[in-house]
């Protein structure tokens, strides 16, 4: 089945695999990727880290290519090949000159359907991942987000780290990888997206050839996320204390998705944001402070990150909480206009990249079941009012908070004190 909408075309193959493309006439390159709707939230406790492990192993050899062959073939044409793992998605993508599109489809299809997981390569990559986990643990402004996620979603897949735990990776057998890939890398769970100087029908032909061996059984669904809220606190001898304060937030399809996006931008999304101006510029309490919105399929998180010195930590939290209370009470039209401009500029600038556009159309299909026209997104951003933003702020900041603190944390108030202050 095919669907057409100007430059964007979509074909659903009988296997359940979806192919979506966007032709961009003023470029000479093509970005092509396979986006699998599986990530760390689909793992059991015993499997934690397997999605990320699979992402690493995909480049370590197939039935007809060694790890060196994969690297050499893509770089011989000046192309780039990469991948990432998130909580709800694993992606494998390449960017090449338009004449090398067939090679990109061949390599990505090969690593998704014919990876061999040779024992020697498996052990070597296990060591690499353990080093990656160690590096994350040694990077406090990185690992604090894993601790925050775990406190927000305790004892469930959505709260576990994408990289996995050190002991779990050490003990993970080859059969865990092959079994997980067989169950989750099903054709119905994959979108192959491409953007750039391409012909849709040719991309469909390449996908039919190189992705034919994907499993056809339906992939298992993820467990629903259950926000718990809580507190994580670890004392470390660091020069700064790293803090994430967060709240349950909205899913992608929630009516408050765009008000929440603009709230995050207005509150802590740039140098003109309230938090940056009040906490850093006026008071000098931090080097870094920002807010973030992290939606999922069935919920989300909204948070504020700050890195501050031990002596400034005590003053930081009351000032931050004051800003969270103030934004519920009122937002100016000028602030909202700046936030709209930032969000729209980010969106429209990203459309100039074949890689970004490729990823966007794939994710939209997996989340919403359709590609959303840019004009529709812009209209939704423009429709957000100051009342919408204040309502979204009240919805978030009156909910049960989650706190994660890492470093010299003695002067950071506890969760009970923060909850009381927000209710005042």
CSV table of N, CA and C in Angstrom, one decimal, residues 275-351:
chain,number,residue,atom,x,y,z
A,275,UNK,N,14.9,31.0,34.1
A,275,UNK,CA,15.9,30.4,35.0
A,275,UNK,C,17.3,30.9,34.7
A,276,UNK,N,17.7,31.0,33.4
A,276,UNK,CA,19.0,31.5,33.1
A,276,UNK,C,19.2,32.9,33.6
A,277,UNK,N,18.3,33.8,33.3
A,277,UNK,CA,18.4,35.2,33.7
A,277,UNK,C,18.4,35.3,35.2
A,278,UNK,N,17.5,34.7,35.9
A,278,UNK,CA,17.4,34.9,37.4
A,278,UNK,C,18.6,34.2,38.1
A,279,UNK,N,18.8,32.9,37.8
A,279,UNK,CA,19.7,32.1,38.6
A,279,UNK,C,21.2,32.3,38.2
A,280,UNK,N,21.5,32.4,36.9
A,280,UNK,CA,22.9,32.6,36.5
A,280,UNK,C,23.2,34.1,36.3
A,281,UNK,N,22.4,34.8,35.5
A,281,UNK,CA,22.9,36.2,35.2
A,281,UNK,C,22.7,37.1,36.4
A,282,UNK,N,21.6,37.1,37.1
A,282,UNK,CA,21.4,38.0,38.2
A,282,UNK,C,22.1,37.6,39.5
A,283,UNK,N,22.1,36.3,39.8
A,283,UNK,CA,22.6,35.9,41.1
A,283,UNK,C,24.0,35.1,41.0
A,284,UNK,N,24.3,34.7,39.8
A,284,UNK,CA,25.6,34.0,39.7
A,284,UNK,C,25.7,32.7,40.4
A,285,UNK,N,24.6,31.9,40.6
A,285,UNK,CA,24.6,30.7,41.4
A,285,UNK,C,25.0,29.5,40.6
A,286,UNK,N,25.0,29.5,39.3
A,286,UNK,CA,25.4,28.3,38.5
A,286,UNK,C,26.2,28.7,37.3
A,287,UNK,N,26.8,27.7,36.7
A,287,UNK,CA,27.3,27.9,35.4
A,287,UNK,C,26.3,27.4,34.4
A,288,UNK,N,25.6,26.2,34.7
A,288,UNK,CA,24.7,25.6,33.8
A,288,UNK,C,23.4,25.4,34.5
A,289,UNK,N,22.3,25.9,33.9
A,289,UNK,CA,20.9,25.6,34.3
A,289,UNK,C,20.0,25.6,33.1
A,290,UNK,N,19.1,24.6,33.0
A,290,UNK,CA,18.2,24.5,31.9
A,290,UNK,C,17.0,23.6,32.3
A,291,UNK,N,15.9,23.7,31.6
A,291,UNK,CA,14.8,22.8,31.8
A,291,UNK,C,14.7,21.9,30.5
A,292,UNK,N,14.0,20.8,30.7
A,292,UNK,CA,13.8,19.9,29.6
A,292,UNK,C,12.5,19.2,29.7
A,293,UNK,N,12.0,18.8,28.5
A,293,UNK,CA,10.7,18.1,28.4
A,293,UNK,C,11.0,16.8,27.7
A,294,UNK,N,10.7,15.6,28.3
A,294,UNK,CA,11.1,14.3,27.8
A,294,UNK,C,9.8,13.5,27.6
A,295,UNK,N,9.1,13.6,26.5
A,295,UNK,CA,7.9,12.8,26.3
A,295,UNK,C,8.1,11.3,26.0
A,296,UNK,N,7.2,10.5,26.4
A,296,UNK,CA,7.2,9.1,25.9
A,296,UNK,C,5.9,8.8,25.3
A,297,UNK,N,5.7,7.5,24.9
A,297,UNK,CA,4.4,7.1,24.3
A,297,UNK,C,3.3,7.2,25.2
A,298,UNK,N,3.5,7.0,26.5
A,298,UNK,CA,2.4,7.0,27.5
A,298,UNK,C,2.7,7.8,28.7
A,299,UNK,N,3.4,8.9,28.6
A,299,UNK,CA,3.7,9.8,29.7
A,299,UNK,C,4.9,10.6,29.4
A,300,UNK,N,5.6,11.1,30.4
A,300,UNK,CA,6.8,11.8,30.2
A,300,UNK,C,7.3,12.4,31.5
A,301,UNK,N,8.4,13.2,31.3
A,301,UNK,CA,9.1,13.8,32.4
A,301,UNK,C,9.4,15.3,32.0
A,302,UNK,N,9.2,16.1,33.0
A,302,UNK,CA,9.7,17.5,32.8
A,302,UNK,C,10.7,17.8,34.0
A,303,UNK,N,11.8,18.4,33.6
A,303,UNK,CA,12.8,18.6,34.7
A,303,UNK,C,13.6,19.8,34.5
A,304,UNK,N,14.3,20.2,35.6
A,304,UNK,CA,15.3,21.3,35.6
A,304,UNK,C,16.6,20.7,36.1
A,305,UNK,N,17.6,20.9,35.3
A,305,UNK,CA,19.0,20.5,35.7
A,305,UNK,C,19.8,21.8,36.1
A,306,UNK,N,20.6,21.6,37.2
A,306,UNK,CA,21.5,22.7,37.6
A,306,UNK,C,22.8,22.1,38.1
A,307,UNK,N,23.9,22.7,37.8
A,307,UNK,CA,25.2,22.4,38.4
A,307,UNK,C,25.7,23.6,39.2
A,308,UNK,N,25.9,23.4,40.4
A,308,UNK,CA,26.3,24.6,41.3
A,308,UNK,C,27.4,24.2,42.3
A,309,UNK,N,28.0,25.2,42.8
A,309,UNK,CA,29.0,25.0,43.9
A,309,UNK,C,28.4,24.6,45.2
A,310,UNK,N,29.1,24.0,46.1
A,310,UNK,CA,28.6,23.6,47.4
A,310,UNK,C,28.1,24.8,48.2
A,311,UNK,N,28.8,25.9,48.1
A,311,UNK,CA,28.3,27.1,48.9
A,311,UNK,C,27.1,27.8,48.3
A,312,UNK,N,26.8,27.6,47.0
A,312,UNK,CA,25.7,28.2,46.4
A,312,UNK,C,24.5,27.3,46.4
A,313,UNK,N,24.6,26.0,46.7
A,313,UNK,CA,23.6,25.0,46.6
A,313,UNK,C,22.4,25.4,47.5
A,314,UNK,N,22.6,26.0,48.7
A,314,UNK,CA,21.5,26.2,49.6
A,314,UNK,C,20.6,27.3,49.1
A,315,UNK,N,21.2,28.3,48.4
A,315,UNK,CA,20.4,29.4,47.8
A,315,UNK,C,19.7,29.0,46.5
A,316,UNK,N,20.3,28.1,45.8
A,316,UNK,CA,19.8,27.7,44.4
A,316,UNK,C,18.4,27.2,44.5
A,317,UNK,N,18.1,26.3,45.3
A,317,UNK,CA,16.8,25.6,45.3
A,317,UNK,C,15.6,26.6,45.6
A,318,UNK,N,15.7,27.4,46.6
A,318,UNK,CA,14.6,28.4,46.8
A,318,UNK,C,14.3,29.3,45.7
A,319,UNK,N,15.4,29.8,45.0
A,319,UNK,CA,15.2,30.6,43.9
A,319,UNK,C,14.6,29.9,42.7
A,320,UNK,N,15.0,28.7,42.5
A,320,UNK,CA,14.4,27.9,41.4
A,320,UNK,C,12.9,27.6,41.7
A,321,UNK,N,12.6,27.2,42.9
A,321,UNK,CA,11.2,26.9,43.2
A,321,UNK,C,10.4,28.2,43.1
A,322,UNK,N,10.9,29.3,43.4
A,322,UNK,CA,10.2,30.6,43.3
A,322,UNK,C,9.8,30.8,41.8
A,323,UNK,N,10.7,30.5,40.9
A,323,UNK,CA,10.5,30.6,39.4
A,323,UNK,C,9.4,29.6,39.0
A,324,UNK,N,9.4,28.4,39.6
A,324,UNK,CA,8.3,27.5,39.2
A,324,UNK,C,7.0,27.9,39.7
A,325,UNK,N,6.9,28.6,40.8
A,325,UNK,CA,5.6,29.1,41.3
A,325,UNK,C,5.2,30.3,40.4
A,326,UNK,N,6.2,31.2,40.1
A,326,UNK,CA,5.8,32.4,39.4
A,326,UNK,C,5.3,32.1,38.0
A,327,UNK,N,5.8,31.1,37.3
A,327,UNK,CA,5.4,30.8,35.9
A,327,UNK,C,4.0,30.3,35.9
A,328,UNK,N,3.5,29.8,37.0
A,328,UNK,CA,2.1,29.3,37.1
A,328,UNK,C,1.2,30.5,37.1
A,329,UNK,N,1.7,31.6,37.7
A,329,UNK,CA,0.8,32.8,37.9
A,329,UNK,C,0.7,33.7,36.7
A,330,UNK,N,1.7,33.7,35.8
A,330,UNK,CA,1.6,34.6,34.7
A,330,UNK,C,2.8,34.5,33.7
A,331,UNK,N,2.5,34.7,32.5
A,331,UNK,CA,3.5,34.7,31.4
A,331,UNK,C,3.2,35.8,30.5
A,332,UNK,N,4.2,36.6,30.1
A,332,UNK,CA,3.9,37.7,29.2
A,332,UNK,C,3.9,37.3,27.7
A,333,UNK,N,3.2,38.1,26.9
A,333,UNK,CA,3.1,37.8,25.5
A,333,UNK,C,4.5,37.8,24.9
A,334,UNK,N,5.3,38.7,25.3
A,334,UNK,CA,6.7,38.8,24.8
A,334,UNK,C,7.5,37.6,25.0
A,335,UNK,N,7.4,37.0,26.2
A,335,UNK,CA,8.1,35.8,26.6
A,335,UNK,C,7.6,34.6,25.7
A,336,UNK,N,6.3,34.6,25.5
A,336,UNK,CA,5.7,33.5,24.7
A,336,UNK,C,6.1,33.6,23.3
A,337,UNK,N,6.2,34.9,22.8
A,337,UNK,CA,6.6,35.1,21.4
A,337,UNK,C,8.1,34.7,21.2
A,338,UNK,N,8.9,35.0,22.1
A,338,UNK,CA,10.3,34.5,22.0
A,338,UNK,C,10.4,33.0,22.0
A,339,UNK,N,9.6,32.4,22.9
A,339,UNK,CA,9.7,30.9,23.0
A,339,UNK,C,9.2,30.3,21.7
A,340,UNK,N,8.1,30.8,21.1
A,340,UNK,CA,7.6,30.4,19.8
A,340,UNK,C,8.6,30.5,18.8
A,341,UNK,N,9.3,31.6,18.7
A,341,UNK,CA,10.3,31.8,17.7
A,341,UNK,C,11.5,30.8,17.8
A,342,UNK,N,11.9,30.5,19.1
A,342,UNK,CA,13.0,29.6,19.3
A,342,UNK,C,12.5,28.2,18.8
A,343,UNK,N,11.3,27.8,19.2
A,343,UNK,CA,10.9,26.4,18.9
A,343,UNK,C,10.7,26.3,17.3
A,344,UNK,N,10.1,27.3,16.7
A,344,UNK,CA,9.9,27.2,15.3
A,344,UNK,C,11.2,27.3,14.5
A,345,UNK,N,12.1,28.1,15.0
A,345,UNK,CA,13.4,28.2,14.3
A,345,UNK,C,14.1,26.9,14.4
A,346,UNK,N,14.1,26.2,15.5
A,346,UNK,CA,14.8,24.9,15.7
A,346,UNK,C,14.2,23.9,14.8
A,347,UNK,N,12.8,23.9,14.7
A,347,UNK,CA,12.1,23.0,13.8
A,347,UNK,C,12.5,23.2,12.4
A,348,UNK,N,12.4,24.4,11.9
A,348,UNK,CA,12.6,24.7,10.5
A,348,UNK,C,14.0,24.6,10.1
A,349,UNK,N,15.0,24.9,11.0
A,349,UNK,CA,16.4,24.7,10.7
A,349,UNK,C,16.7,23.3,10.5
A,350,UNK,N,16.1,22.4,11.3
A,350,UNK,CA,16.4,21.0,11.3
A,350,UNK,C,15.9,20.4,9.9
A,351,UNK,N,15.0,21.0,9.3
A,351,UNK,CA,14.5,20.5,8.0
A,351,UNK,C,15.5,20.6,6.9
